[in-house]
mmCIF file of C-alpha atoms and ligand atoms in Angstrom:
data_model
loop_
_atom_site.group_PDB
_atom_site.id
_atom_site.type_symbol
_atom_site.label_atom_id
_atom_site.label_comp_id
_atom_site.label_asym_id
_atom_site.label_seq_id
_atom_site.Cartn_x
_atom_site.Cartn_y
_atom_site.Cartn_z
ATOM 1 C CA MET W 368 0.320 -0.151 -0.437
ATOM 2 C CA THR W 369 1.610 3.112 -0.807
ATOM 3 C CA ALA W 370 2.469 5.412 1.772
ATOM 4 C CA VAL W 371 0.161 8.886 3.065
ATOM 5 C CA LEU W 372 3.289 10.493 3.783
ATOM 6 C CA LYS W 373 7.441 9.485 2.593
ATOM 7 C CA VAL W 374 9.561 11.932 3.630
ATOM 8 C CA GLU W 375 13.206 10.957 1.732
ATOM 9 C CA ASN W 376 16.726 12.048 3.710
ATOM 10 C CA LEU W 377 15.151 16.065 4.352
ATOM 11 C CA VAL W 378 17.540 18.416 5.762
ATOM 12 C CA LYS W 379 17.103 22.422 6.382
ATOM 13 C CA THR W 380 19.782 23.977 7.555
ATOM 14 C CA PHE W 381 19.769 27.714 9.299
ATOM 15 C CA GLY W 382 22.467 29.675 8.450
ATOM 16 C CA GLY W 383 25.616 26.936 9.933
ATOM 17 C CA VAL W 384 23.415 24.850 11.869
ATOM 18 C CA LYS W 385 21.500 21.673 11.082
ATOM 19 C CA ALA W 386 17.854 22.292 12.215
ATOM 20 C CA VAL W 387 16.577 18.476 10.375
ATOM 21 C CA ALA W 388 19.982 16.533 9.665
ATOM 22 C CA GLY W 389 17.953 13.998 7.543
ATOM 23 C CA VAL W 390 15.148 12.259 7.827
ATOM 24 C CA SER W 391 13.601 9.608 6.618
ATOM 25 C CA PHE W 392 9.885 7.837 7.141
ATOM 26 C CA GLU W 393 6.767 6.690 6.231
ATOM 27 C CA VAL W 394 3.248 7.524 7.288
ATOM 28 C CA ALA W 395 1.014 4.152 7.229
ATOM 29 C CA PRO W 396 -3.154 4.767 5.797
ATOM 30 C CA GLY W 397 -5.383 5.612 8.542
ATOM 31 C CA GLU W 398 -1.460 5.264 11.174
ATOM 32 C CA LEU W 399 -1.265 8.453 14.284
ATOM 33 C CA LYS W 400 2.174 8.496 14.834
ATOM 34 C CA ALA W 401 3.940 10.220 16.811
ATOM 35 C CA LEU W 402 6.969 12.794 16.516
ATOM 36 C CA ILE W 403 8.642 13.132 18.819
ATOM 37 C CA GLY W 404 11.689 15.118 21.150
ATOM 38 C CA PRO W 405 13.489 17.264 23.507
ATOM 39 C CA ASN W 406 13.259 21.197 22.401
ATOM 40 C CA GLY W 407 14.623 22.330 19.971
ATOM 41 C CA ALA W 408 15.427 18.609 17.700
ATOM 42 C CA GLY W 409 14.033 19.909 14.758
ATOM 43 C CA LYS W 410 9.763 18.666 15.264
ATOM 44 C CA SER W 411 8.494 22.182 14.009
ATOM 45 C CA THR W 412 10.542 22.590 11.591
ATOM 46 C CA CYS W 413 10.138 19.305 10.161
ATOM 47 C CA PHE W 414 6.622 19.777 10.102
ATOM 48 C CA ASN W 415 6.835 23.198 8.787
ATOM 49 C CA MET W 416 7.939 21.591 6.129
ATOM 50 C CA LEU W 417 5.693 19.257 5.491
ATOM 51 C CA MET W 418 3.267 21.884 5.642
ATOM 52 C CA GLY W 419 5.311 24.423 2.811
ATOM 53 C CA GLN W 420 5.831 27.030 5.129
ATOM 54 C CA LEU W 421 9.564 26.111 4.546
ATOM 55 C CA LYS W 422 11.467 24.368 1.809
ATOM 56 C CA PRO W 423 14.377 21.649 2.404
ATOM 57 C CA THR W 424 17.473 22.752 2.218
ATOM 58 C CA SER W 425 17.290 19.570 0.203
ATOM 59 C CA GLY W 426 14.923 15.710 0.499
ATOM 60 C CA LYS W 427 11.766 14.946 -0.688
ATOM 61 C CA VAL W 428 7.734 15.075 0.807
ATOM 62 C CA TYR W 429 5.170 12.372 -0.876
ATOM 63 C CA LEU W 430 1.441 12.343 -0.339
ATOM 64 C CA ASN W 431 -0.052 9.924 -1.534
ATOM 65 C CA GLY W 432 2.824 9.100 -4.093
ATOM 66 C CA GLU W 433 2.699 12.668 -5.408
ATOM 67 C CA ASN W 434 5.902 15.230 -4.807
ATOM 68 C CA ILE W 435 4.468 17.945 -2.883
ATOM 69 C CA THR W 436 8.327 18.672 -1.682
ATOM 70 C CA GLY W 437 8.308 22.819 -1.675
ATOM 71 C CA ARG W 438 4.944 22.783 -2.780
ATOM 72 C CA PRO W 439 3.213 26.328 -1.174
ATOM 73 C CA PRO W 440 1.610 25.526 1.665
ATOM 74 C CA ARG W 441 -2.230 26.626 0.212
ATOM 75 C CA ASP W 442 -1.042 23.633 -2.827
ATOM 76 C CA ILE W 443 -0.366 20.970 0.017
ATOM 77 C CA TRP W 444 -3.472 21.795 2.127
ATOM 78 C CA ARG W 445 -5.983 21.681 -1.399
ATOM 79 C CA ARG W 446 -4.097 18.214 -1.726
ATOM 80 C CA GLY W 447 -5.347 17.066 1.197
ATOM 81 C CA VAL W 448 -2.669 17.435 4.099
ATOM 82 C CA GLY W 449 -4.659 19.513 6.991
ATOM 83 C CA ARG W 450 -3.210 20.974 9.937
ATOM 84 C CA THR W 451 -3.881 22.542 14.047
ATOM 85 C CA PHE W 452 -1.825 24.559 15.148
ATOM 86 C CA GLN W 453 0.280 25.724 17.949
ATOM 87 C CA ILE W 454 -1.812 29.333 18.257
ATOM 88 C CA THR W 455 -4.874 28.958 18.048
ATOM 89 C CA GLY W 456 -5.800 30.355 14.114
ATOM 90 C CA THR W 457 -10.175 30.543 14.165
ATOM 91 C CA TYR W 458 -11.624 34.003 13.891
ATOM 92 C CA GLN W 459 -12.854 35.467 17.978
ATOM 93 C CA SER W 460 -15.494 37.870 16.250
ATOM 94 C CA MET W 461 -17.396 34.658 13.942
ATOM 95 C CA THR W 462 -19.075 32.002 16.528
ATOM 96 C CA VAL W 463 -17.870 28.706 15.837
ATOM 97 C CA ALA W 464 -20.766 26.945 13.175
ATOM 98 C CA GLU W 465 -19.479 30.252 10.829
ATOM 99 C CA ASN W 466 -16.091 29.351 11.429
ATOM 100 C CA VAL W 467 -16.068 26.011 9.872
ATOM 101 C CA GLN W 468 -18.789 26.960 7.173
ATOM 102 C CA MET W 469 -15.639 29.738 6.543
ATOM 103 C CA ALA W 470 -14.034 25.959 6.028
ATOM 104 C CA LEU W 471 -15.820 24.625 4.079
ATOM 105 C CA MET W 472 -16.146 27.376 2.091
ATOM 106 C CA SER W 473 -13.043 27.571 0.798
ATOM 107 C CA HIS W 474 -13.160 24.154 0.493
ATOM 108 C CA HIS W 475 -15.255 23.964 -1.764
ATOM 109 C CA ARG W 476 -14.275 27.029 -3.215
ATOM 110 C CA LYS W 477 -16.958 29.513 -2.240
ATOM 111 C CA LEU W 478 -15.251 32.010 -0.851
ATOM 112 C CA PHE W 479 -16.113 34.513 -3.712
ATOM 113 C CA ALA W 480 -19.790 34.389 -1.159
ATOM 114 C CA VAL W 481 -20.815 37.540 0.610
ATOM 115 C CA ARG W 482 -21.887 37.851 4.695
ATOM 116 C CA PRO W 483 -25.229 37.250 4.403
ATOM 117 C CA TYR W 484 -25.440 34.770 2.581
ATOM 118 C CA ALA W 485 -22.602 33.492 3.395
ATOM 119 C CA TYR W 486 -23.969 32.378 6.822
ATOM 120 C CA LYS W 487 -26.500 29.930 4.887
ATOM 121 C CA LEU W 488 -23.560 27.506 3.581
ATOM 122 C CA TYR W 489 -22.759 24.434 4.318
ATOM 123 C CA ARG W 490 -24.685 24.704 7.874
ATOM 124 C CA ASP W 491 -25.891 21.395 7.963
ATOM 125 C CA GLU W 492 -22.582 20.098 6.700
ATOM 126 C CA ALA W 493 -20.846 22.289 9.590
ATOM 127 C CA LEU W 494 -23.241 21.041 11.851
ATOM 128 C CA ALA W 495 -21.961 17.338 11.844
ATOM 129 C CA LEU W 496 -18.684 18.839 11.536
ATOM 130 C CA LEU W 497 -19.060 20.137 15.408
ATOM 131 C CA ASP W 498 -20.937 16.919 16.210
ATOM 132 C CA VAL W 499 -18.134 14.908 15.327
ATOM 133 C CA VAL W 500 -15.899 16.419 17.731
ATOM 134 C CA GLY W 501 -18.290 17.476 20.672
ATOM 135 C CA MET W 502 -19.038 20.745 19.492
ATOM 136 C CA ALA W 503 -22.422 20.605 17.872
ATOM 137 C CA ASP W 504 -23.993 23.039 21.213
ATOM 138 C CA GLN W 505 -22.130 25.096 20.804
ATOM 139 C CA ALA W 506 -22.678 26.325 17.408
ATOM 140 C CA ASP W 507 -24.608 29.595 18.168
ATOM 141 C CA ARG W 508 -21.374 30.031 20.747
ATOM 142 C CA ALA W 509 -18.772 33.247 19.679
ATOM 143 C CA CYS W 510 -15.987 32.092 19.188
ATOM 144 C CA ALA W 511 -13.795 34.960 21.877
ATOM 145 C CA ILE W 512 -15.986 33.217 25.136
ATOM 146 C CA LEU W 513 -14.489 29.247 23.903
ATOM 147 C CA ALA W 514 -12.812 27.768 26.556
ATOM 148 C CA TYR W 515 -8.630 26.938 25.199
ATOM 149 C CA GLY W 516 -10.287 22.995 24.751
ATOM 150 C CA ASP W 517 -13.681 23.887 22.834
ATOM 151 C CA LEU W 518 -11.303 26.077 20.616
ATOM 152 C CA LYS W 519 -8.950 23.405 20.171
ATOM 153 C CA ARG W 520 -11.352 21.299 18.558
ATOM 154 C CA LEU W 521 -13.083 24.056 16.470
ATOM 155 C CA GLU W 522 -9.959 23.740 15.351
ATOM 156 C CA LEU W 523 -10.033 20.333 14.250
ATOM 157 C CA ALA W 524 -13.381 20.103 13.094
ATOM 158 C CA ILE W 525 -11.797 22.614 10.692
ATOM 159 C CA ALA W 526 -9.383 21.167 9.931
ATOM 160 C CA LEU W 527 -11.292 18.453 9.025
ATOM 161 C CA ALA W 528 -13.495 20.954 6.899
ATOM 162 C CA ASN W 529 -11.037 20.323 4.202
ATOM 163 C CA GLU W 530 -11.028 15.994 4.174
ATOM 164 C CA PRO W 531 -8.102 15.696 5.299
ATOM 165 C CA THR W 532 -6.232 13.018 4.065
ATOM 166 C CA LEU W 533 -3.403 13.670 6.578
ATOM 167 C CA LEU W 534 -3.397 15.853 9.384
ATOM 168 C CA LEU W 535 -0.833 17.788 10.996
ATOM 169 C CA MET W 536 -0.660 18.399 14.183
ATOM 170 C CA ASP W 537 2.067 20.075 15.823
ATOM 171 C CA GLU W 538 1.182 19.979 20.401
ATOM 172 C CA PRO W 539 -1.892 19.667 19.839
ATOM 173 C CA THR W 540 -2.643 20.428 23.155
ATOM 174 C CA ALA W 541 -0.264 22.710 23.981
ATOM 175 C CA GLY W 542 -1.438 24.889 27.339
ATOM 176 C CA MET W 543 -3.897 22.285 28.197
ATOM 177 C CA ALA W 544 -5.263 20.133 31.234
ATOM 178 C CA PRO W 545 -4.464 17.300 32.008
ATOM 179 C CA ARG W 546 -8.130 15.512 31.178
ATOM 180 C CA GLU W 547 -8.511 18.028 28.109
ATOM 181 C CA ARG W 548 -5.555 16.685 26.522
ATOM 182 C CA ILE W 549 -6.180 13.088 27.309
ATOM 183 C CA ASN W 550 -10.094 13.752 25.714
ATOM 184 C CA LEU W 551 -8.351 15.735 22.824
ATOM 185 C CA MET W 552 -5.819 12.794 21.685
ATOM 186 C CA GLN W 553 -9.226 9.997 22.892
ATOM 187 C CA LEU W 554 -11.577 12.360 19.648
ATOM 188 C CA THR W 555 -8.528 12.614 17.683
ATOM 189 C CA ALA W 556 -7.757 8.399 17.643
ATOM 190 C CA ASP W 557 -11.633 8.451 17.243
ATOM 191 C CA ILE W 558 -11.653 10.357 13.771
ATOM 192 C CA VAL W 559 -8.515 8.140 13.065
ATOM 193 C CA ARG W 560 -10.179 5.208 13.468
ATOM 194 C CA ASP W 561 -13.870 6.129 11.806
ATOM 195 C CA ARG W 562 -12.464 8.157 9.219
ATOM 196 C CA GLY W 563 -9.013 6.744 7.636
ATOM 197 C CA VAL W 564 -6.913 9.832 8.328
ATOM 198 C CA SER W 565 -3.805 9.697 8.902
ATOM 199 C CA VAL W 566 -2.596 11.749 11.293
ATOM 200 C CA LEU W 567 1.031 12.678 12.016
ATOM 201 C CA PHE W 568 1.095 14.979 15.861
ATOM 202 C CA THR W 569 4.246 16.130 18.269
ATOM 203 C CA GLU W 570 3.240 16.049 21.694
ATOM 204 C CA HIS W 571 5.255 16.682 25.305
ATOM 205 C CA ASP W 572 2.879 14.846 27.513
ATOM 206 C CA MET W 573 4.568 11.018 26.511
ATOM 207 C CA ASP W 574 1.117 9.737 28.399
ATOM 208 C CA VAL W 575 -0.452 10.948 25.323
ATOM 209 C CA VAL W 576 1.746 9.699 23.407
ATOM 210 C CA PHE W 577 2.397 6.237 24.752
ATOM 211 C CA ALA W 578 -1.283 6.257 25.300
ATOM 212 C CA HIS W 579 -2.532 6.608 21.479
ATOM 213 C CA ALA W 580 0.157 6.746 19.242
ATOM 214 C CA HIS W 581 0.467 3.230 16.889
ATOM 215 C CA HIS W 582 4.192 4.168 16.052
ATOM 216 C CA ILE W 583 6.405 6.751 18.058
ATOM 217 C CA MET W 584 9.774 8.658 15.753
ATOM 218 C CA VAL W 585 11.997 10.429 18.133
ATOM 219 C CA LEU W 586 14.278 13.157 17.064
ATOM 220 C CA ASN W 587 17.195 14.425 18.616
ATOM 221 C CA ARG W 588 19.039 17.372 17.289
ATOM 222 C CA GLY W 589 17.767 16.936 13.797
ATOM 223 C CA GLU W 590 18.354 12.983 13.836
ATOM 224 C CA LEU W 591 15.738 9.983 14.179
ATOM 225 C CA ILE W 592 17.029 7.975 16.630
ATOM 226 C CA ALA W 593 13.868 5.812 16.661
ATOM 227 C CA ASP W 594 10.914 4.658 14.770
ATOM 228 C CA GLY W 595 8.973 2.217 16.053
ATOM 229 C CA THR W 596 6.356 0.944 18.421
ATOM 230 C CA ALA W 597 5.400 1.883 21.797
ATOM 231 C CA SER W 598 7.950 -0.992 23.418
ATOM 232 C CA GLU W 599 10.669 -0.883 20.938
ATOM 233 C CA VAL W 600 10.716 2.398 21.185
ATOM 234 C CA ARG W 601 11.258 2.245 25.933
ATOM 235 C CA ASN W 602 13.200 -0.439 25.106
ATOM 236 C CA ASN W 603 15.991 1.542 22.409
ATOM 237 C CA PRO W 604 18.958 2.662 24.137
ATOM 238 C CA GLN W 605 19.534 5.995 22.176
ATOM 239 C CA VAL W 606 16.235 7.015 23.088
ATOM 240 C CA GLN W 607 16.842 5.664 27.167
ATOM 241 C CA GLU W 608 19.847 8.456 26.763
ATOM 242 C CA VAL W 609 18.093 10.551 25.068
ATOM 243 C CA TYR W 610 15.286 11.451 28.670
ATOM 244 C CA LEU W 611 17.399 10.087 31.011
ATOM 245 C CA GLY W 612 16.083 12.491 33.699
ATOM 246 C CA GLY W 613 13.221 13.195 32.707
ATOM 247 C CA GLY W 614 11.948 9.705 33.430
ATOM 248 C CA THR W 615 8.825 10.134 31.667
ATOM 249 C CA LEU W 616 9.449 8.242 29.022
ATOM 250 C CA TYR W 617 9.338 4.547 31.385
ATOM 251 C CA GLU W 618 6.809 5.600 33.836
ATOM 252 C CA GLN W 619 2.924 6.127 33.417
ATOM 253 C CA GLU W 620 2.255 8.558 35.907
ATOM 254 C CA THR W 621 -1.230 9.205 36.651
ATOM 255 C CA ALA W 622 -2.212 12.170 34.222
ATOM 256 C CA ASP W 623 -5.504 13.693 35.656
ATOM 257 C CA ALA W 624 -6.081 17.746 37.363
HETATM 258 P P1 LIG X 727 11.394 21.519 17.889
HETATM 259 O O1 LIG X 727 10.115 22.305 17.949
HETATM 260 O O2 LIG X 727 11.893 20.750 17.974
HETATM 261 O O3 LIG X 727 11.275 22.262 19.517
HETATM 262 P P2 LIG X 727 12.674 23.095 15.868
HETATM 263 O O4 LIG X 727 12.026 22.800 14.686
HETATM 264 O O5 LIG X 727 11.946 24.208 16.971
HETATM 265 O O6 LIG X 727 12.361 22.760 18.012
HETATM 266 O O7 LIG X 727 14.211 24.074 16.078
HETATM 267 C C1 LIG X 727 15.242 22.535 15.408
HETATM 268 C C2 LIG X 727 16.285 24.606 15.613
HETATM 269 O O8 LIG X 727 16.550 24.467 14.596
HETATM 270 C C3 LIG X 727 16.719 25.240 16.859
HETATM 271 O O9 LIG X 727 18.195 25.040 17.208
HETATM 272 C C4 LIG X 727 16.151 26.102 16.292
HETATM 273 O O10 LIG X 727 16.414 27.534 17.183
HETATM 274 C C5 LIG X 727 16.619 26.177 14.870
HETATM 275 N N1 LIG X 727 15.509 26.812 14.152
HETATM 276 C C6 LIG X 727 14.348 26.763 14.063
HETATM 277 N N2 LIG X 727 14.050 27.435 13.008
HETATM 278 C C7 LIG X 727 14.690 28.368 12.535
HETATM 279 C C8 LIG X 727 14.149 29.783 12.129
HETATM 280 N N3 LIG X 727 13.773 30.460 11.270
HETATM 281 N N4 LIG X 727 16.078 30.458 12.076
HETATM 282 C C9 LIG X 727 17.142 29.632 12.988
HETATM 283 N N5 LIG X 727 17.141 29.087 13.379
HETATM 284 C C10 LIG X 727 15.989 28.163 13.707
HETATM 285 MG MG1 LIG X 728 8.556 22.306 17.971
#
């Protein structure tokens, strides 16, 4: 089966610094895969190259077999790569449903629609997506008054409006309480299972990573030092060395507030 995402020897240098130093991996259809590693390991740089924000210094990125290396973000998004941001990108002045409707209009290339008319478009589809993320009851609330965790779920609905085959999530649970984190990742895992979407995500909370990821990759100083199942990664001596001191890679903590 063709990998949804295939990365070959990806490199990004900033001045003399190799932020990503020759990374190769694949994400399979319907896979929930984590990319972990210490601060500064190169995770966000990697994501930004996959999303088109940064042009790779060298290397190749294939989406469903098609070479998308160096393509602009819009192009990559059009080909079905959804993303959620570390900082939420919703329109504060609009309602929850309107934000999803905007995303649906964009997906269906109807962004020329004028405002009063636009708000009638894709209302039912938007409500269906909000239902998927458990936000249907908040459809008509203003985004400005949403709780942080709810904003993150809205972001996920907005990303799904594009019918992605691959979702890229760079620290989706940053700034969330432990209970919210677990809920968001459970929701993501459900979406992967129910919709067959592939997800690549970065995450600091090892409980979340080990509870949900099918496979885990570990990045250190721009290089992948592991790519495997939870137990393979846990038992990898190089990984243990990198994470020694933190200890969170081995101990399953009770992550609840
Ligand atoms: P992570 O997301 O794993 O914490 P980053 O990808 O943000 O790591 O950073 C990897 C390395 O690249 C760091 O040393 C960082 O300082 C450097 N870096 C990231 N972005 C830039 C940039 N735009 N210009 C220069 N150096 C950068
Ligand atoms: Mg980062």
